[in-house]
Tab-separated table of C-alpha atoms in Angstrom:
chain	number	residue	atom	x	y	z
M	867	UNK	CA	-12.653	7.870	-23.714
M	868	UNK	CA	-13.176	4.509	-22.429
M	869	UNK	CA	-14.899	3.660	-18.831
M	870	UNK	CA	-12.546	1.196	-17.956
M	871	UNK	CA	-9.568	3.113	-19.049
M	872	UNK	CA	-11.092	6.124	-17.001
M	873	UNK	CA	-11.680	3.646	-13.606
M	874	UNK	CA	-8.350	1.719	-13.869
M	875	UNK	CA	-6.434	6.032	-13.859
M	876	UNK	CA	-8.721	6.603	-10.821
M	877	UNK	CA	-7.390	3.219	-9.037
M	878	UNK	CA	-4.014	4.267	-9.707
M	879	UNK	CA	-4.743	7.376	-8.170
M	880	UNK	CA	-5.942	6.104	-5.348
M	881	UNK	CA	-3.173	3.519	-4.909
M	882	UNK	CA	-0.930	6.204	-4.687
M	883	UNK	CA	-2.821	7.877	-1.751
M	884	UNK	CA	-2.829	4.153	-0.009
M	885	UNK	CA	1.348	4.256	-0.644
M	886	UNK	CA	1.397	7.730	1.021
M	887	UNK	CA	-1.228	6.751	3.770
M	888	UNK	CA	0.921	3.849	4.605
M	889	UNK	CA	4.027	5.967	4.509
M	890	UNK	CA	2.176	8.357	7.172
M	891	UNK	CA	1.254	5.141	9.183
M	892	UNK	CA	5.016	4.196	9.119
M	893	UNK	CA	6.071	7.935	10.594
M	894	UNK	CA	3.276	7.811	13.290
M	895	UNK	CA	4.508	4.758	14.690
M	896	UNK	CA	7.953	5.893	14.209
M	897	UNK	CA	6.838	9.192	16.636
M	898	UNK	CA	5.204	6.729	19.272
M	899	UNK	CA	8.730	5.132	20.052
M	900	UNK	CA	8.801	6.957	22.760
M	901	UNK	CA	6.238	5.270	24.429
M	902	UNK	CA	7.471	3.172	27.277
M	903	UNK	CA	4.562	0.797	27.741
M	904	UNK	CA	5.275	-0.495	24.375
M	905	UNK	CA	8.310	-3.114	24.156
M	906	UNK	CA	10.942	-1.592	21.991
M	907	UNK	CA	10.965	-5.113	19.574
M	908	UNK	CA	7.155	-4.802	19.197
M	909	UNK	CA	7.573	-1.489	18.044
M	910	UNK	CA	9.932	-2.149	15.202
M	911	UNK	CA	8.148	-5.726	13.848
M	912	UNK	CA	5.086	-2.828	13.426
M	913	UNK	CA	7.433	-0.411	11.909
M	914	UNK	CA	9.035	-3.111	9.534
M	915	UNK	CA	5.578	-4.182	8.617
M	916	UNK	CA	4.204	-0.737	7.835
M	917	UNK	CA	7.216	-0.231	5.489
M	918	UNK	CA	7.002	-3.691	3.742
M	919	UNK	CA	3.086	-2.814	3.182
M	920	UNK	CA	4.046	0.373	1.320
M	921	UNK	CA	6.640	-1.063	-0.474
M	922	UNK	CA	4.500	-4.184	-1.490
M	923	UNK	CA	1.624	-1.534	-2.361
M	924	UNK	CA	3.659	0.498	-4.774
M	925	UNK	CA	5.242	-2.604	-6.278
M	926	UNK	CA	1.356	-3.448	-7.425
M	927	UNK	CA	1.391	0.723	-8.205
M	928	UNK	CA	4.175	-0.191	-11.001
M	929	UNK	CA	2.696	-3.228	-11.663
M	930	UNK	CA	-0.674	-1.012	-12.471
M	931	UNK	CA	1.479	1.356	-15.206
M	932	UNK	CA	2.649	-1.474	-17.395
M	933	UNK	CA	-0.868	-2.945	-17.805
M	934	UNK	CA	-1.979	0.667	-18.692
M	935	UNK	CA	0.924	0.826	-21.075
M	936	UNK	CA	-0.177	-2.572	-22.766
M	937	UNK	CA	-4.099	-1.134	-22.068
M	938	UNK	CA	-5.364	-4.258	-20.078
M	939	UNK	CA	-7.023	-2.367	-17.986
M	940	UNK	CA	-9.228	-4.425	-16.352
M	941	UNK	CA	-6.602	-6.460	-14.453
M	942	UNK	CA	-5.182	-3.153	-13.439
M	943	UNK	CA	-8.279	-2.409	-11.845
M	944	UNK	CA	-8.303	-6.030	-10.096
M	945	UNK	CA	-4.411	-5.376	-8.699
M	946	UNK	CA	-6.139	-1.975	-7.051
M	947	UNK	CA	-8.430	-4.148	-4.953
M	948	UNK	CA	-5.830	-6.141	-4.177
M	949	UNK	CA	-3.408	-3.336	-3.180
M	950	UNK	CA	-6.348	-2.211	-0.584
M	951	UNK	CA	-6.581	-5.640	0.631
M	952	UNK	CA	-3.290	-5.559	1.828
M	953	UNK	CA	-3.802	-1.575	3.048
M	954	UNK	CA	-6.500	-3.215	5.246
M	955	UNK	CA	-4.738	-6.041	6.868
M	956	UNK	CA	-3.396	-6.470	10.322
M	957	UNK	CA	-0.442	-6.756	11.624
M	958	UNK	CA	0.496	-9.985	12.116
M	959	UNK	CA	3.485	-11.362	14.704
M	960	UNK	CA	6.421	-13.668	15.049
C-alpha cells in the first residue's frame, strides 16, 4: 500500500474527529447560555460561528473523499491542514 494513500485515510480520520470536536464546542456553548454575564447576542455570533466552522470543516471532509476517489492524494492531505487551520482560529466579531 502506498504512504501517501495511507497518510491522506489518517487525515480524513482525523478531520472527522475535528467535525465532531467542533460539534462538541457548538453544544458547550449552547449549555453556557445560561450564563448571565455573557450578553445573549455575543453568545449566539459564537454559537453561529462554531456551527459554520463544522460545517466549513466537513465541506473540506467531502472535498477529501473525491480526491481519494480520483487518488490525488496529496492535495487531500494539504485540504487536512487546512481544515485544522480553520479548527484553530478565533472567533472573530461584527
Amino acid at each position: 500500500m502506498n504512504v501517501a494513500k495511507i497518510i491522506n485515510i489518517i487525515s480524513m480520520i482525523l478531520n472527522l474527529l475535528l467535525v465532531l470536536g467542533e460539534i462538541s464546542k457548538a453544544i458547550n456553548t449552547q449549555i453556557d447560555f445560561k450564563n448571565p454575564i455573557i450578553p445573549q447576542d455575543l453568545m449566539y455570533n459564537i454559537l453561529f460561528q462554531d456551527i459554520l466552522k463544522s460545517i466549513v470543516i466537513f465541506c473540506i471532509f467531502l472535498f477529501q473523499l473525491k480526491l481519494y476517489k480520483k487518488q490525488e492524494y496529496l492535495s487531500s492531505i494539504l485540504l487536512y491542514f487546512i481544515a485544522v487551520f480553520i479548527y484553530n482560529l478565533r472567533y472573530f466579531f461584527l
